[in-house]
PDB file of N, CA and C in Angstrom:
ATOM      1  N   MET F 188      99.016  67.216 -68.397  1.00 38.00           N
ATOM      2  CA  MET F 188      99.327  65.885 -67.638  1.00 38.00           C
ATOM      3  C   MET F 188      98.299  65.658 -66.835  1.00 38.00           C
ATOM      4  N   LEU F 189      98.194  64.021 -66.754  1.00 44.00           N
ATOM      5  CA  LEU F 189      97.136  63.696 -65.856  1.00 44.00           C
ATOM      6  C   LEU F 189      97.495  63.423 -64.371  1.00 44.00           C
ATOM      7  N   GLN F 190      96.598  64.363 -63.435  1.00 44.00           N
ATOM      8  CA  GLN F 190      96.434  64.117 -62.131  1.00 44.00           C
ATOM      9  C   GLN F 190      95.344  63.717 -61.365  1.00 44.00           C
ATOM     10  N   ILE F 191      95.298  62.562 -60.540  1.00 47.00           N
ATOM     11  CA  ILE F 191      94.419  62.031 -59.989  1.00 47.00           C
ATOM     12  C   ILE F 191      94.771  61.857 -58.328  1.00 47.00           C
ATOM     13  N   THR F 192      93.317  62.310 -57.446  1.00 48.00           N
ATOM     14  CA  THR F 192      93.538  62.159 -56.475  1.00 48.00           C
ATOM     15  C   THR F 192      92.471  61.567 -55.629  1.00 48.00           C
ATOM     16  N   ASN F 193      92.596  61.062 -54.421  1.00 50.00           N
ATOM     17  CA  ASN F 193      91.607  60.287 -53.742  1.00 50.00           C
ATOM     18  C   ASN F 193      90.350  61.102 -53.668  1.00 50.00           C
ATOM     19  N   ASN F 194      90.759  62.400 -53.624  1.00 52.00           N
ATOM     20  CA  ASN F 194      89.243  63.463 -53.207  1.00 52.00           C
ATOM     21  C   ASN F 194      88.452  64.025 -54.490  1.00 52.00           C
ATOM     22  N   LEU F 195      88.230  63.135 -55.035  1.00 58.00           N
ATOM     23  CA  LEU F 195      87.673  63.763 -56.282  1.00 58.00           C
ATOM     24  C   LEU F 195      86.228  63.813 -56.023  1.00 58.00           C
ATOM     25  N   PRO F 196      85.919  65.561 -55.962  1.00 62.00           N
ATOM     26  CA  PRO F 196      84.091  65.689 -55.159  1.00 62.00           C
ATOM     27  C   PRO F 196      83.038  65.100 -56.162  1.00 62.00           C
ATOM     28  N   CYS F 197      83.835  64.870 -57.861  1.00 60.00           N
ATOM     29  CA  CYS F 197      82.739  64.475 -58.661  1.00 60.00           C
ATOM     30  C   CYS F 197      82.556  62.860 -58.141  1.00 60.00           C
ATOM     31  N   LEU F 198      83.135  62.164 -58.031  1.00 61.00           N
ATOM     32  CA  LEU F 198      83.090  60.899 -57.478  1.00 61.00           C
ATOM     33  C   LEU F 198      82.239  60.639 -56.538  1.00 61.00           C
ATOM     34  N   ARG F 199      82.731  61.392 -55.139  1.00 62.00           N
ATOM     35  CA  ARG F 199      81.939  61.163 -54.000  1.00 62.00           C
ATOM     36  C   ARG F 199      80.350  61.577 -54.414  1.00 62.00           C
ATOM     37  N   LYS F 200      80.142  62.691 -55.153  1.00 59.00           N
ATOM     38  CA  LYS F 200      78.942  63.030 -55.244  1.00 59.00           C
ATOM     39  C   LYS F 200      78.076  61.629 -56.344  1.00 59.00           C
ATOM     40  N   PHE F 201      79.106  61.459 -57.300  1.00 57.00           N
ATOM     41  CA  PHE F 201      78.675  60.057 -57.997  1.00 57.00           C
ATOM     42  C   PHE F 201      78.277  58.895 -56.695  1.00 57.00           C
ATOM     43  N   GLU F 202      78.976  58.623 -55.928  1.00 59.00           N
ATOM     44  CA  GLU F 202      78.904  57.448 -55.144  1.00 59.00           C
ATOM     45  C   GLU F 202      77.850  57.605 -54.173  1.00 59.00           C
ATOM     46  N   LEU F 203      77.151  58.709 -53.809  1.00 53.00           N
ATOM     47  CA  LEU F 203      75.949  59.043 -53.240  1.00 53.00           C
ATOM     48  C   LEU F 203      74.984  59.354 -54.033  1.00 53.00           C
ATOM     49  N   MET F 204      74.899  59.368 -55.444  1.00 53.00           N
ATOM     50  CA  MET F 204      73.602  59.377 -56.163  1.00 53.00           C
ATOM     51  C   MET F 204      73.308  58.065 -56.751  1.00 53.00           C
ATOM     52  N   ASN F 205      74.427  57.332 -56.546  1.00 54.00           N
ATOM     53  CA  ASN F 205      74.384  55.710 -56.996  1.00 54.00           C
ATOM     54  C   ASN F 205      74.876  54.602 -56.251  1.00 54.00           C
ATOM     55  N   LYS F 206      74.257  54.864 -55.198  1.00 57.00           N
ATOM     56  CA  LYS F 206      74.518  54.006 -53.749  1.00 57.00           C
ATOM     57  C   LYS F 206      74.379  52.433 -54.157  1.00 57.00           C
ATOM     58  N   ASN F 207      73.648  52.033 -55.572  1.00 62.00           N
ATOM     59  CA  ASN F 207      73.500  50.687 -55.688  1.00 62.00           C
ATOM     60  C   ASN F 207      74.566  50.279 -56.694  1.00 62.00           C
ATOM     61  N   ARG F 208      75.327  51.613 -57.276  1.00 59.00           N
ATOM     62  CA  ARG F 208      76.203  51.235 -58.535  1.00 59.00           C
ATOM     63  C   ARG F 208      75.763  50.580 -59.676  1.00 59.00           C
ATOM     64  N   GLN F 209      74.543  51.151 -60.040  1.00 69.00           N
ATOM     65  CA  GLN F 209      73.910  50.899 -61.064  1.00 69.00           C
ATOM     66  C   GLN F 209      74.859  51.722 -62.302  1.00 69.00           C
ATOM     67  N   GLY F 210      75.147  50.955 -63.138  1.00 80.00           N
ATOM     68  CA  GLY F 210      75.730  51.704 -64.089  1.00 80.00           C
ATOM     69  C   GLY F 210      77.234  51.627 -64.167  1.00 80.00           C
ATOM     70  N   ALA F 211      78.168  51.763 -64.930  1.00 91.00           N
ATOM     71  CA  ALA F 211      79.383  52.023 -65.461  1.00 91.00           C
ATOM     72  C   ALA F 211      80.090  53.344 -65.420  1.00 91.00           C
ATOM     73  N   ILE F 212      81.410  53.520 -64.991  1.00 93.00           N
ATOM     74  CA  ILE F 212      81.786  54.694 -65.117  1.00 93.00           C
ATOM     75  C   ILE F 212      82.578  54.523 -66.537  1.00 93.00           C
ATOM     76  N   LEU F 213      82.310  55.439 -67.525  1.00 95.00           N
ATOM     77  CA  LEU F 213      82.900  55.033 -69.062  1.00 95.00           C
ATOM     78  C   LEU F 213      84.381  56.303 -68.856  1.00 95.00           C
ATOM     79  N   VAL F 214      85.372  55.478 -69.312  1.00 97.00           N
ATOM     80  CA  VAL F 214      86.521  56.591 -69.437  1.00 97.00           C
ATOM     81  C   VAL F 214      86.944  56.308 -70.792  1.00 97.00           C
ATOM     82  N   ALA F 215      86.634  57.426 -71.418  1.00 96.00           N
ATOM     83  CA  ALA F 215      87.163  57.441 -72.971  1.00 96.00           C
ATOM     84  C   ALA F 215      88.170  58.429 -73.497  1.00 96.00           C
ATOM     85  N   ASP F 216      89.451  57.951 -73.631  1.00 96.00           N
ATOM     86  CA  ASP F 216      90.373  58.521 -73.830  1.00 96.00           C
ATOM     87  C   ASP F 216      91.578  57.659 -74.989  1.00 96.00           C
ATOM     88  N   ASP F 217      91.946  58.632 -75.774  1.00 95.00           N
ATOM     89  CA  ASP F 217      92.891  57.787 -77.038  1.00 95.00           C
ATOM     90  C   ASP F 217      94.292  57.394 -76.284  1.00 95.00           C
ATOM     91  N   ASP F 218      94.748  57.940 -75.359  1.00 96.00           N
ATOM     92  CA  ASP F 218      96.131  57.828 -74.618  1.00 96.00           C
ATOM     93  C   ASP F 218      95.940  56.506 -73.737  1.00 96.00           C
ATOM     94  N   PRO F 219      96.333  55.662 -74.275  1.00 96.00           N
ATOM     95  CA  PRO F 219      96.345  54.229 -73.697  1.00 96.00           C
ATOM     96  C   PRO F 219      96.519  54.489 -72.221  1.00 96.00           C
ATOM     97  N   ASP F 220      97.561  55.062 -71.865  1.00 96.00           N
ATOM     98  CA  ASP F 220      98.452  55.250 -70.599  1.00 96.00           C
ATOM     99  C   ASP F 220      97.081  56.247 -69.562  1.00 96.00           C
ATOM    100  N   CYS F 221      96.816  56.926 -70.076  1.00 94.00           N
ATOM    101  CA  CYS F 221      96.082  57.662 -69.080  1.00 94.00           C
ATOM    102  C   CYS F 221      94.654  57.267 -68.973  1.00 94.00           C
ATOM    103  N   ARG F 222      94.153  56.277 -69.885  1.00 95.00           N
ATOM    104  CA  ARG F 222      93.169  55.666 -69.980  1.00 95.00           C
ATOM    105  C   ARG F 222      92.971  54.345 -68.684  1.00 95.00           C
ATOM    106  N   ALA F 223      94.272  53.763 -68.916  1.00 96.00           N
ATOM    107  CA  ALA F 223      94.497  52.963 -68.062  1.00 96.00           C
ATOM    108  C   ALA F 223      94.870  53.087 -66.640  1.00 96.00           C
ATOM    109  N   VAL F 224      95.590  54.314 -66.283  1.00 94.00           N
ATOM    110  CA  VAL F 224      95.522  54.647 -65.148  1.00 94.00           C
ATOM    111  C   VAL F 224      94.201  54.951 -64.332  1.00 94.00           C
ATOM    112  N   LEU F 225      93.487  55.718 -65.169  1.00 93.00           N
ATOM    113  CA  LEU F 225      92.088  56.338 -64.621  1.00 93.00           C
ATOM    114  C   LEU F 225      91.272  55.185 -64.189  1.00 93.00           C
ATOM    115  N   ALA F 226      91.315  54.337 -65.203  1.00 95.00           N
ATOM    116  CA  ALA F 226      90.673  52.885 -65.065  1.00 95.00           C
ATOM    117  C   ALA F 226      90.980  52.171 -63.993  1.00 95.00           C
ATOM    118  N   ARG F 227      92.125  52.062 -63.680  1.00 95.00           N
ATOM    119  CA  ARG F 227      92.486  51.207 -62.210  1.00 95.00           C
ATOM    120  C   ARG F 227      92.310  51.977 -61.224  1.00 95.00           C
ATOM    121  N   ARG F 228      92.503  53.245 -61.164  1.00 91.00           N
ATOM    122  CA  ARG F 228      91.759  53.707 -59.885  1.00 91.00           C
ATOM    123  C   ARG F 228      90.920  53.900 -59.563  1.00 91.00           C
ATOM    124  N   LEU F 229      89.387  53.897 -60.484  1.00 90.00           N
ATOM    125  CA  LEU F 229      88.506  53.870 -60.346  1.00 90.00           C
ATOM    126  C   LEU F 229      87.985  52.471 -59.800  1.00 90.00           C
ATOM    127  N   ARG F 230      88.466  51.272 -60.865  1.00 91.00           N
ATOM    128  CA  ARG F 230      88.159  50.160 -59.851  1.00 91.00           C
ATOM    129  C   ARG F 230      88.649  49.671 -58.772  1.00 91.00           C
ATOM    130  N   ARG F 231      90.071  50.350 -58.317  1.00 90.00           N
ATOM    131  CA  ARG F 231      90.108  50.027 -56.796  1.00 90.00           C
ATOM    132  C   ARG F 231      89.431  50.815 -55.838  1.00 90.00           C
ATOM    133  N   ARG F 232      88.399  51.772 -56.240  1.00 85.00           N
ATOM    134  CA  ARG F 232      87.368  52.138 -55.525  1.00 85.00           C
ATOM    135  C   ARG F 232      86.292  51.426 -55.698  1.00 85.00           C
ATOM    136  N   GLY F 233      86.353  50.488 -56.357  1.00 84.00           N
ATOM    137  CA  GLY F 233      85.038  49.579 -56.455  1.00 84.00           C
ATOM    138  C   GLY F 233      83.901  49.820 -57.364  1.00 84.00           C
ATOM    139  N   PHE F 234      84.276  50.980 -58.267  1.00 88.00           N
ATOM    140  CA  PHE F 234      83.455  50.869 -59.503  1.00 88.00           C
ATOM    141  C   PHE F 234      83.501  49.957 -60.605  1.00 88.00           C
ATOM    142  N   ASP F 235      82.473  49.953 -61.397  1.00 91.00           N
ATOM    143  CA  ASP F 235      82.606  49.152 -62.661  1.00 91.00           C
ATOM    144  C   ASP F 235      83.157  50.003 -63.595  1.00 91.00           C
ATOM    145  N   VAL F 236      84.090  49.846 -64.699  1.00 95.00           N
ATOM    146  CA  VAL F 236      84.546  50.634 -65.548  1.00 95.00           C
ATOM    147  C   VAL F 236      84.549  50.216 -66.320  1.00 95.00           C
ATOM    148  N   LEU F 237      84.000  50.708 -67.766  1.00 97.00           N
ATOM    149  CA  LEU F 237      84.231  50.582 -69.012  1.00 97.00           C
ATOM    150  C   LEU F 237      84.753  51.426 -69.896  1.00 97.00           C
ATOM    151  N   GLU F 238      86.016  51.098 -70.688  1.00 98.00           N
ATOM    152  CA  GLU F 238      86.848  52.083 -71.265  1.00 98.00           C
ATOM    153  C   GLU F 238      86.830  51.892 -72.825  1.00 98.00           C
ATOM    154  N   ALA F 239      86.836  53.005 -73.558  1.00 97.00           N
ATOM    155  CA  ALA F 239      86.753  53.418 -75.030  1.00 97.00           C
ATOM    156  C   ALA F 239      88.012  54.023 -75.509  1.00 97.00           C
ATOM    157  N   PRO F 240      88.675  53.605 -76.596  1.00 96.00           N
ATOM    158  CA  PRO F 240      90.045  54.393 -77.372  1.00 96.00           C
ATOM    159  C   PRO F 240      89.444  55.552 -77.757  1.00 96.00           C
ATOM    160  N   ASN F 241      88.301  55.590 -78.338  1.00 96.00           N
ATOM    161  CA  ASN F 241      87.803  56.909 -79.298  1.00 96.00           C
ATOM    162  C   ASN F 241      86.292  57.195 -78.892  1.00 96.00           C
ATOM    163  N   GLY F 242      86.233  58.410 -79.493  1.00 94.00           N
ATOM    164  CA  GLY F 242      84.646  58.668 -79.676  1.00 94.00           C
ATOM    165  C   GLY F 242      83.929  57.912 -80.011  1.00 94.00           C
ATOM    166  N   THR F 243      83.857  56.927 -81.274  1.00 93.00           N
ATOM    167  CA  THR F 243      82.861  56.040 -81.716  1.00 93.00           C
ATOM    168  C   THR F 243      82.680  54.924 -80.572  1.00 93.00           C
ATOM    169  N   SER F 244      83.528  54.343 -80.135  1.00 95.00           N
ATOM    170  CA  SER F 244      83.421  53.323 -79.334  1.00 95.00           C
ATOM    171  C   SER F 244      82.600  53.946 -77.727  1.00 95.00           C
ATOM    172  N   ALA F 245      82.906  55.035 -77.490  1.00 95.00           N
ATOM    173  CA  ALA F 245      82.506  55.732 -76.283  1.00 95.00           C
ATOM    174  C   ALA F 245      80.958  55.597 -76.730  1.00 95.00           C
ATOM    175  N   LEU F 246      80.571  56.452 -77.699  1.00 93.00           N
ATOM    176  CA  LEU F 246      79.110  56.168 -78.238  1.00 93.00           C
ATOM    177  C   LEU F 246      78.700  54.808 -78.144  1.00 93.00           C
ATOM    178  N   SER F 247      79.351  53.969 -78.547  1.00 93.00           N
ATOM    179  CA  SER F 247      78.532  52.737 -78.748  1.00 93.00           C
ATOM    180  C   SER F 247      78.243  52.120 -77.363  1.00 93.00           C
ATOM    181  N   HIS F 248      79.577  52.351 -76.384  1.00 94.00           N
ATOM    182  CA  HIS F 248      78.871  52.227 -75.137  1.00 94.00           C
ATOM    183  C   HIS F 248      77.726  52.437 -74.157  1.00 94.00           C
ATOM    184  N   ILE F 249      77.627  54.302 -74.774  1.00 93.00           N
ATOM    185  CA  ILE F 249      76.412  55.002 -74.239  1.00 93.00           C
ATOM    186  C   ILE F 249      74.944  54.084 -74.876  1.00 93.00           C
ATOM    187  N   ASN F 250      75.429  54.070 -75.893  1.00 90.00           N
ATOM    188  CA  ASN F 250      74.124  53.523 -76.681  1.00 90.00           C
ATOM    189  C   ASN F 250      73.629  52.188 -76.224  1.00 90.00           C
ATOM    190  N   ALA F 251      74.704  51.411 -75.854  1.00 91.00           N
ATOM    191  CA  ALA F 251      74.276  50.199 -75.100  1.00 91.00           C
ATOM    192  C   ALA F 251      73.535  50.246 -73.445  1.00 91.00           C
ATOM    193  N   GLY F 252      73.678  51.521 -73.201  1.00 89.00           N
ATOM    194  CA  GLY F 252      72.711  52.047 -71.720  1.00 89.00           C
ATOM    195  C   GLY F 252      73.071  51.246 -70.318  1.00 89.00           C
ATOM    196  N   ARG F 253      74.846  51.024 -70.330  1.00 85.00           N
ATOM    197  CA  ARG F 253      75.397  50.769 -69.196  1.00 85.00           C
ATOM    198  C   ARG F 253      76.069  51.917 -68.465  1.00 85.00           C
ATOM    199  N   VAL F 254      76.175  52.824 -68.799  1.00 92.00           N
ATOM    200  CA  VAL F 254      77.101  53.944 -68.729  1.00 92.00           C
ATOM    201  C   VAL F 254      76.133  55.224 -67.744  1.00 92.00           C
ATOM    202  N   ALA F 255      76.622  54.947 -66.406  1.00 89.00           N
ATOM    203  CA  ALA F 255      75.985  55.972 -65.407  1.00 89.00           C
ATOM    204  C   ALA F 255      76.555  57.482 -65.528  1.00 89.00           C
ATOM    205  N   LEU F 256      78.438  57.107 -65.813  1.00 89.00           N
ATOM    206  CA  LEU F 256      78.711  58.354 -65.751  1.00 89.00           C
ATOM    207  C   LEU F 256      80.017  58.112 -67.063  1.00 89.00           C
ATOM    208  N   ALA F 257      80.207  59.276 -67.596  1.00 92.00           N
ATOM    209  CA  ALA F 257      81.233  59.478 -68.745  1.00 92.00           C
ATOM    210  C   ALA F 257      82.153  60.468 -68.115  1.00 92.00           C
ATOM    211  N   LEU F 258      83.501  60.013 -68.347  1.00 93.00           N
ATOM    212  CA  LEU F 258      84.677  60.773 -68.292  1.00 93.00           C
ATOM    213  C   LEU F 258      84.948  60.800 -69.592  1.00 93.00           C
ATOM    214  N   LEU F 259      85.115  62.040 -70.493  1.00 93.00           N
ATOM    215  CA  LEU F 259      85.587  62.170 -71.750  1.00 93.00           C
ATOM    216  C   LEU F 259      86.880  63.106 -72.171  1.00 93.00           C
ATOM    217  N   ASP F 260      87.597  62.538 -72.939  1.00 91.00           N
ATOM    218  CA  ASP F 260      88.661  63.212 -73.473  1.00 91.00           C
ATOM    219  C   ASP F 260      88.316  64.430 -74.328  1.00 91.00           C
ATOM    220  N   SER F 261      88.653  65.407 -74.066  1.00 88.00           N
ATOM    221  CA  SER F 261      87.806  66.730 -75.012  1.00 88.00           C
ATOM    222  C   SER F 261      88.819  66.501 -76.608  1.00 88.00           C
ATOM    223  N   LEU F 262      89.924  65.628 -76.385  1.00 88.00           N
ATOM    224  CA  LEU F 262      90.694  65.970 -77.870  1.00 88.00           C
ATOM    225  C   LEU F 262      91.045  64.502 -78.335  1.00 88.00           C
ATOM    226  N   MET F 263      89.888  63.819 -78.542  1.00 91.00           N
ATOM    227  CA  MET F 263      90.364  62.358 -79.220  1.00 91.00           C
ATOM    228  C   MET F 263      90.236  62.769 -80.792  1.00 91.00           C
ATOM    229  N   PRO F 264      90.607  61.974 -81.581  1.00 86.00           N
ATOM    230  CA  PRO F 264      91.075  62.291 -83.168  1.00 86.00           C
ATOM    231  C   PRO F 264      89.647  62.172 -83.905  1.00 86.00           C
ATOM    232  N   ASP F 265      88.974  61.009 -83.662  1.00 90.00           N
ATOM    233  CA  ASP F 265      87.859  60.835 -84.579  1.00 90.00           C
ATOM    234  C   ASP F 265      86.558  61.496 -83.887  1.00 90.00           C
ATOM    235  N   MET F 266      86.126  61.876 -82.834  1.00 92.00           N
ATOM    236  CA  MET F 266      85.399  62.315 -82.301  1.00 92.00           C
ATOM    237  C   MET F 266      85.672  62.768 -80.592  1.00 92.00           C
ATOM    238  N   SER F 267      85.797  64.374 -80.659  1.00 91.00           N
ATOM    239  CA  SER F 267      85.893  64.788 -79.038  1.00 91.00           C
ATOM    240  C   SER F 267      85.081  64.587 -78.647  1.00 91.00           C
ATOM    241  N   GLY F 268      85.500  64.603 -76.825  1.00 90.00           N
ATOM    242  CA  GLY F 268      84.473  64.335 -76.090  1.00 90.00           C
ATOM    243  C   GLY F 268      83.173  65.574 -75.855  1.00 90.00           C
ATOM    244  N   LEU F 269      83.895  66.684 -76.501  1.00 91.00           N
ATOM    245  CA  LEU F 269      82.481  67.627 -76.774  1.00 91.00           C
ATOM    246  C   LEU F 269      81.655  67.510 -78.077  1.00 91.00           C
ATOM    247  N   GLU F 270      82.070  66.994 -78.802  1.00 93.00           N
ATOM    248  CA  GLU F 270      81.368  66.709 -79.851  1.00 93.00           C
ATOM    249  C   GLU F 270      80.497  65.368 -79.414  1.00 93.00           C
ATOM    250  N   ILE F 271      80.888  64.389 -78.581  1.00 91.00           N
ATOM    251  CA  ILE F 271      79.973  63.511 -78.135  1.00 91.00           C
ATOM    252  C   ILE F 271      78.936  64.304 -77.004  1.00 91.00           C
ATOM    253  N   LEU F 272      79.408  64.917 -76.460  1.00 89.00           N
ATOM    254  CA  LEU F 272      78.068  65.999 -75.611  1.00 89.00           C
ATOM    255  C   LEU F 272      77.252  66.623 -76.463  1.00 89.00           C
ATOM    256  N   ASP F 273      77.660  66.844 -77.447  1.00 90.00           N
ATOM    257  CA  ASP F 273      76.741  67.746 -78.573  1.00 90.00           C
ATOM    258  C   ASP F 273      75.855  66.746 -79.138  1.00 90.00           C
ATOM    259  N   ARG F 274      76.104  65.870 -79.952  1.00 90.00           N
ATOM    260  CA  ARG F 274      75.177  64.518 -80.315  1.00 90.00           C
ATOM    261  C   ARG F 274      74.232  63.962 -79.124  1.00 90.00           C
ATOM    262  N   LEU F 275      74.510  63.862 -77.663  1.00 88.00           N
ATOM    263  CA  LEU F 275      74.019  63.516 -76.792  1.00 88.00           C
ATOM    264  C   LEU F 275      72.736  64.465 -76.491  1.00 88.00           C
ATOM    265  N   ARG F 276      73.503  65.520 -76.244  1.00 88.00           N
ATOM    266  CA  ARG F 276      71.985  67.199 -76.063  1.00 88.00           C
ATOM    267  C   ARG F 276      71.302  67.071 -77.554  1.00 88.00           C
ATOM    268  N   ALA F 277      71.796  66.423 -78.761  1.00 88.00           N
ATOM    269  CA  ALA F 277      70.483  67.023 -79.547  1.00 88.00           C
ATOM    270  C   ALA F 277      69.857  65.602 -79.845  1.00 88.00           C
ATOM    271  N   GLY F 278      70.342  64.656 -78.852  1.00 82.00           N
ATOM    272  CA  GLY F 278      69.623  63.430 -78.969  1.00 82.00           C
ATOM    273  C   GLY F 278      70.099  62.507 -80.440  1.00 82.00           C
ATOM    274  N   THR F 279      71.092  62.800 -80.996  1.00 64.00           N
ATOM    275  CA  THR F 279      71.844  62.073 -81.982  1.00 64.00           C
ATOM    276  C   THR F 279      72.933  61.185 -81.500  1.00 64.00           C
ATOM    277  N   ARG F 280      72.577  59.876 -80.992  1.00 57.00           N
ATOM    278  CA  ARG F 280      73.399  59.076 -80.135  1.00 57.00           C
ATOM    279  C   ARG F 280      74.019  57.918 -81.131  1.00 57.00           C
ATOM    280  N   SER F 281      73.830  57.874 -82.517  1.00 56.00           N
ATOM    281  CA  SER F 281      74.188  57.279 -83.417  1.00 56.00           C
ATOM    282  C   SER F 281      76.055  57.552 -83.642  1.00 56.00           C
ATOM    283  N   GLU F 282      76.364  56.631 -83.990  1.00 53.00           N
ATOM    284  CA  GLU F 282      77.933  56.737 -84.328  1.00 53.00           C
ATOM    285  C   GLU F 282      78.156  57.344 -85.506  1.00 53.00           C
TER     286      GLU F 282
END
């Protein structure tokens, strides 16, 4: 179950580190309801939000260079959030 609060420490830290709001927050989740709720909450806080319904789309957004922070679902069907992280760490950014 998705639980969102207004006191997310990671968002506060991100706000402090990214005062000029350069780059967007990527929300990657294959569940459209979870993705929509999280994206809406972030937009209400003033963040620029990109959405991705799968890992391939998430990598495309990351490769485009507009992503400052990525929130990745760990269980997406085509490519999990963990697989995306492994590719980024290995320097393999291709889909």
